[in-house]
Amino acid sequence: MMGKHIILIGFMGTGKSTVGEMLAEKLECPWLDTDTEVERLAGKKIPRLFEEGGEAHFRRWEKKVLKQVLEQTPGVITTGGGIVLDPENVSWIRSSGWVVALDASEEELLRRLATDQSRPLLRGDARQRVRDLKRARQGVYDFADLFLDTTGSSPRETAAKILQQWKEMTGSSRV
Ligand code: S3P
């Protein structure tokens, strides 16, 4: 049984959900994703929530869901890229787990996200939106305990790196 959550944060397209799922499988622990939980509890897809009430409406759902998932049995929690824009969310995240920030070069993110349809904030010129948002959000993930650049790494490699650090920190007997 894990003592605390492993919480993955980072910009859209850095691989949080894919890596988080693999990590949870390795650790044989629960995995919860805030975007998935928002969609499940709201009964609507994220683009729909944005259409109905704008970004603020989505952020209210996201905050409510974050609070709920942090209260669950310790496991892996993956989050939406903008969750850290709310200072209260940041303080909850910091006090509830070991925080890993994933990143990737702008070029790599552009490659991964250029044709994305599921993220309302990238509508229009996705490349330009990635550039603008990445710039606007500079520094917001800096509170993490571990930083990993996923550029050129597979999700499996990234998950292995996280696992290694986690084992070193907690002692392998506990995982
Ligand atoms: C968002 C990131 C998305 C999702 C929503 C808003 C953001 O999650 O929460 O579209 O503001 O960065 P991913 O980071 O999983 O793409």
PDB file of N, CA and C and ligand atoms in Angstrom, residues 10-14 16-17 33-35 38 46-47 50 55 58-59 62 78-83 85 113 116 118-122 133 137 141, ligand 1:
ATOM      1  N   GLY A  10       1.695  18.752 -15.744  1.00  0.00           N
ATOM      2  CA  GLY A  10       2.462  19.155 -16.921  1.00  0.00           C
ATOM      3  C   GLY A  10       1.548  19.564 -18.063  1.00  0.00           C
ATOM      4  N   PHE A  11       2.166  20.161 -19.041  1.00  0.00           N
ATOM      5  CA  PHE A  11       1.433  20.698 -20.186  1.00  0.00           C
ATOM      6  C   PHE A  11       0.727  19.581 -20.968  1.00  0.00           C
ATOM      7  N   MET A  12      -0.322  19.961 -21.691  1.00  0.00           N
ATOM      8  CA  MET A  12      -1.020  19.024 -22.586  1.00  0.00           C
ATOM      9  C   MET A  12      -0.013  18.347 -23.523  1.00  0.00           C
ATOM     10  N   GLY A  13      -0.191  17.051 -23.706  1.00  0.00           N
ATOM     11  CA  GLY A  13       0.657  16.364 -24.674  1.00  0.00           C
ATOM     12  C   GLY A  13       1.986  15.869 -24.116  1.00  0.00           C
ATOM     13  N   THR A  14       2.213  16.051 -22.822  1.00  0.00           N
ATOM     14  CA  THR A  14       3.477  15.575 -22.261  1.00  0.00           C
ATOM     15  C   THR A  14       3.391  14.089 -21.894  1.00  0.00           C
ATOM     16  N   LYS A  16       1.072  12.581 -19.653  1.00  0.00           N
ATOM     17  CA  LYS A  16       0.687  12.276 -18.260  1.00  0.00           C
ATOM     18  C   LYS A  16      -0.211  11.042 -18.138  1.00  0.00           C
ATOM     19  N   SER A  17      -1.277  10.992 -18.911  1.00  0.00           N
ATOM     20  CA  SER A  17      -2.236   9.884 -18.748  1.00  0.00           C
ATOM     21  C   SER A  17      -1.635   8.546 -19.157  1.00  0.00           C
ATOM     22  N   ASP A  33      -7.658   9.851 -13.277  1.00  0.00           N
ATOM     23  CA  ASP A  33      -7.311  10.957 -14.163  1.00  0.00           C
ATOM     24  C   ASP A  33      -8.376  12.045 -14.002  1.00  0.00           C
ATOM     25  N   THR A  34      -7.967  13.253 -13.704  1.00  0.00           N
ATOM     26  CA  THR A  34      -8.975  14.291 -13.398  1.00  0.00           C
ATOM     27  C   THR A  34      -9.885  14.586 -14.597  1.00  0.00           C
ATOM     28  N   ASP A  35      -9.319  14.594 -15.813  1.00  0.00           N
ATOM     29  CA  ASP A  35     -10.165  14.850 -16.996  1.00  0.00           C
ATOM     30  C   ASP A  35     -11.235  13.755 -17.159  1.00  0.00           C
ATOM     31  N   VAL A  38     -13.847  14.205 -14.481  1.00  0.00           N
ATOM     32  CA  VAL A  38     -14.728  15.341 -14.801  1.00  0.00           C
ATOM     33  C   VAL A  38     -15.796  14.873 -15.782  1.00  0.00           C
ATOM     34  N   ILE A  46     -15.366  17.064 -22.261  1.00  0.00           N
ATOM     35  CA  ILE A  46     -14.768  18.361 -21.922  1.00  0.00           C
ATOM     36  C   ILE A  46     -15.121  19.465 -22.946  1.00  0.00           C
ATOM     37  N   PRO A  47     -15.023  19.187 -24.256  1.00  0.00           N
ATOM     38  CA  PRO A  47     -15.394  20.257 -25.209  1.00  0.00           C
ATOM     39  C   PRO A  47     -16.820  20.770 -24.986  1.00  0.00           C
ATOM     40  N   PHE A  50     -16.895  23.200 -22.081  1.00  0.00           N
ATOM     41  CA  PHE A  50     -16.376  24.511 -22.522  1.00  0.00           C
ATOM     42  C   PHE A  50     -17.445  25.246 -23.331  1.00  0.00           C
ATOM     43  N   GLU A  55     -14.408  28.230 -20.188  1.00  0.00           N
ATOM     44  CA  GLU A  55     -13.328  27.593 -19.436  1.00  0.00           C
ATOM     45  C   GLU A  55     -13.632  27.595 -17.932  1.00  0.00           C
ATOM     46  N   PHE A  58     -15.589  24.614 -16.805  1.00  0.00           N
ATOM     47  CA  PHE A  58     -14.731  23.432 -16.741  1.00  0.00           C
ATOM     48  C   PHE A  58     -13.836  23.478 -15.506  1.00  0.00           C
ATOM     49  N   ARG A  59     -13.263  24.644 -15.216  1.00  0.00           N
ATOM     50  CA  ARG A  59     -12.349  24.761 -14.061  1.00  0.00           C
ATOM     51  C   ARG A  59     -13.062  24.469 -12.746  1.00  0.00           C
ATOM     52  N   GLU A  62     -13.264  20.792 -12.548  1.00  0.00           N
ATOM     53  CA  GLU A  62     -11.917  20.249 -12.356  1.00  0.00           C
ATOM     54  C   GLU A  62     -11.489  20.369 -10.883  1.00  0.00           C
ATOM     55  N   THR A  78      -3.396  11.528 -12.438  1.00  0.00           N
ATOM     56  CA  THR A  78      -2.955  12.343 -13.563  1.00  0.00           C
ATOM     57  C   THR A  78      -3.935  13.505 -13.715  1.00  0.00           C
ATOM     58  N   THR A  79      -3.403  14.642 -14.138  1.00  0.00           N
ATOM     59  CA  THR A  79      -4.196  15.875 -14.090  1.00  0.00           C
ATOM     60  C   THR A  79      -4.216  16.588 -15.438  1.00  0.00           C
ATOM     61  N   GLY A  80      -5.183  17.450 -15.617  1.00  0.00           N
ATOM     62  CA  GLY A  80      -5.237  18.296 -16.804  1.00  0.00           C
ATOM     63  C   GLY A  80      -4.163  19.377 -16.712  1.00  0.00           C
ATOM     64  N   GLY A  81      -3.648  19.769 -17.853  1.00  0.00           N
ATOM     65  CA  GLY A  81      -2.528  20.710 -17.884  1.00  0.00           C
ATOM     66  C   GLY A  81      -2.775  22.050 -17.206  1.00  0.00           C
ATOM     67  N   GLY A  82      -4.039  22.441 -17.111  1.00  0.00           N
ATOM     68  CA  GLY A  82      -4.327  23.761 -16.544  1.00  0.00           C
ATOM     69  C   GLY A  82      -4.738  23.736 -15.085  1.00  0.00           C
ATOM     70  N   ILE A  83      -4.671  22.578 -14.479  1.00  0.00           N
ATOM     71  CA  ILE A  83      -5.165  22.442 -13.102  1.00  0.00           C
ATOM     72  C   ILE A  83      -4.366  23.298 -12.122  1.00  0.00           C
ATOM     73  N   LEU A  85      -3.322  26.244 -12.516  1.00  0.00           N
ATOM     74  CA  LEU A  85      -3.547  27.683 -12.644  1.00  0.00           C
ATOM     75  C   LEU A  85      -4.275  28.229 -11.410  1.00  0.00           C
ATOM     76  N   LEU A 113       0.411  17.399 -30.739  1.00  0.00           N
ATOM     77  CA  LEU A 113      -0.891  18.062 -30.547  1.00  0.00           C
ATOM     78  C   LEU A 113      -1.457  18.754 -31.778  1.00  0.00           C
ATOM     79  N   ASP A 116      -4.826  17.619 -32.776  1.00  0.00           N
ATOM     80  CA  ASP A 116      -5.725  17.241 -31.686  1.00  0.00           C
ATOM     81  C   ASP A 116      -7.085  17.919 -31.798  1.00  0.00           C
ATOM     82  N   SER A 118      -9.581  17.073 -29.284  1.00  0.00           N
ATOM     83  CA  SER A 118     -10.295  16.893 -28.019  1.00  0.00           C
ATOM     84  C   SER A 118     -10.030  17.997 -27.002  1.00  0.00           C
ATOM     85  N   ARG A 119      -9.122  18.907 -27.337  1.00  0.00           N
ATOM     86  CA  ARG A 119      -8.758  19.930 -26.361  1.00  0.00           C
ATOM     87  C   ARG A 119      -9.227  21.313 -26.831  1.00  0.00           C
ATOM     88  N   PRO A 120     -10.260  21.836 -26.180  1.00  0.00           N
ATOM     89  CA  PRO A 120     -10.850  23.107 -26.630  1.00  0.00           C
ATOM     90  C   PRO A 120      -9.845  24.258 -26.678  1.00  0.00           C
ATOM     91  N   LEU A 121      -8.853  24.226 -25.790  1.00  0.00           N
ATOM     92  CA  LEU A 121      -7.911  25.356 -25.751  1.00  0.00           C
ATOM     93  C   LEU A 121      -6.979  25.377 -26.956  1.00  0.00           C
ATOM     94  N   LEU A 122      -6.996  24.300 -27.746  1.00  0.00           N
ATOM     95  CA  LEU A 122      -6.131  24.265 -28.931  1.00  0.00           C
ATOM     96  C   LEU A 122      -6.902  24.502 -30.226  1.00  0.00           C
ATOM     97  N   LEU A 133       0.211  29.273 -25.161  1.00  0.00           N
ATOM     98  CA  LEU A 133      -0.106  28.741 -23.825  1.00  0.00           C
ATOM     99  C   LEU A 133       1.160  28.316 -23.092  1.00  0.00           C
ATOM    100  N   ARG A 137       2.180  29.904 -19.568  1.00  0.00           N
ATOM    101  CA  ARG A 137       2.210  29.038 -18.386  1.00  0.00           C
ATOM    102  C   ARG A 137       3.613  28.745 -17.878  1.00  0.00           C
ATOM    103  N   TYR A 141       4.561  24.870 -13.371  1.00  0.00           N
ATOM    104  CA  TYR A 141       4.774  23.484 -12.931  1.00  0.00           C
ATOM    105  C   TYR A 141       6.022  23.352 -12.045  1.00  0.00           C
TER     106      TYR A 141
HETATM  107  C1  S3P B   1      -6.246  21.639 -20.383  1.00  0.00           C
HETATM  108  C2  S3P B   1      -5.687  20.387 -20.517  1.00  0.00           C
HETATM  109  C3  S3P B   1      -6.480  19.191 -20.805  1.00  0.00           C
HETATM  110  C4  S3P B   1      -7.903  19.353 -20.272  1.00  0.00           C
HETATM  111  C5  S3P B   1      -8.525  20.610 -20.810  1.00  0.00           C
HETATM  112  C6  S3P B   1      -7.710  21.862 -20.451  1.00  0.00           C
HETATM  113  C7  S3P B   1      -5.360  22.795 -20.106  1.00  0.00           C
HETATM  114  O1  S3P B   1      -5.876  18.054 -20.195  1.00  0.00           O
HETATM  115  O2  S3P B   1      -7.897  19.381 -18.860  1.00  0.00           O
HETATM  116  O3  S3P B   1      -8.668  20.476 -22.192  1.00  0.00           O
HETATM  117  O4  S3P B   1      -5.858  23.846 -19.680  1.00  0.00           O
HETATM  118  O5  S3P B   1      -4.122  22.651 -20.268  1.00  0.00           O
HETATM  119  P1  S3P B   1      -4.492  17.381 -20.710  1.00  0.00           P
HETATM  120  O6  S3P B   1      -3.364  18.114 -20.074  1.00  0.00           O
HETATM  121  O7  S3P B   1      -4.590  15.978 -20.227  1.00  0.00           O
HETATM  122  O8  S3P B   1      -4.493  17.487 -22.189  1.00  0.00           O
END
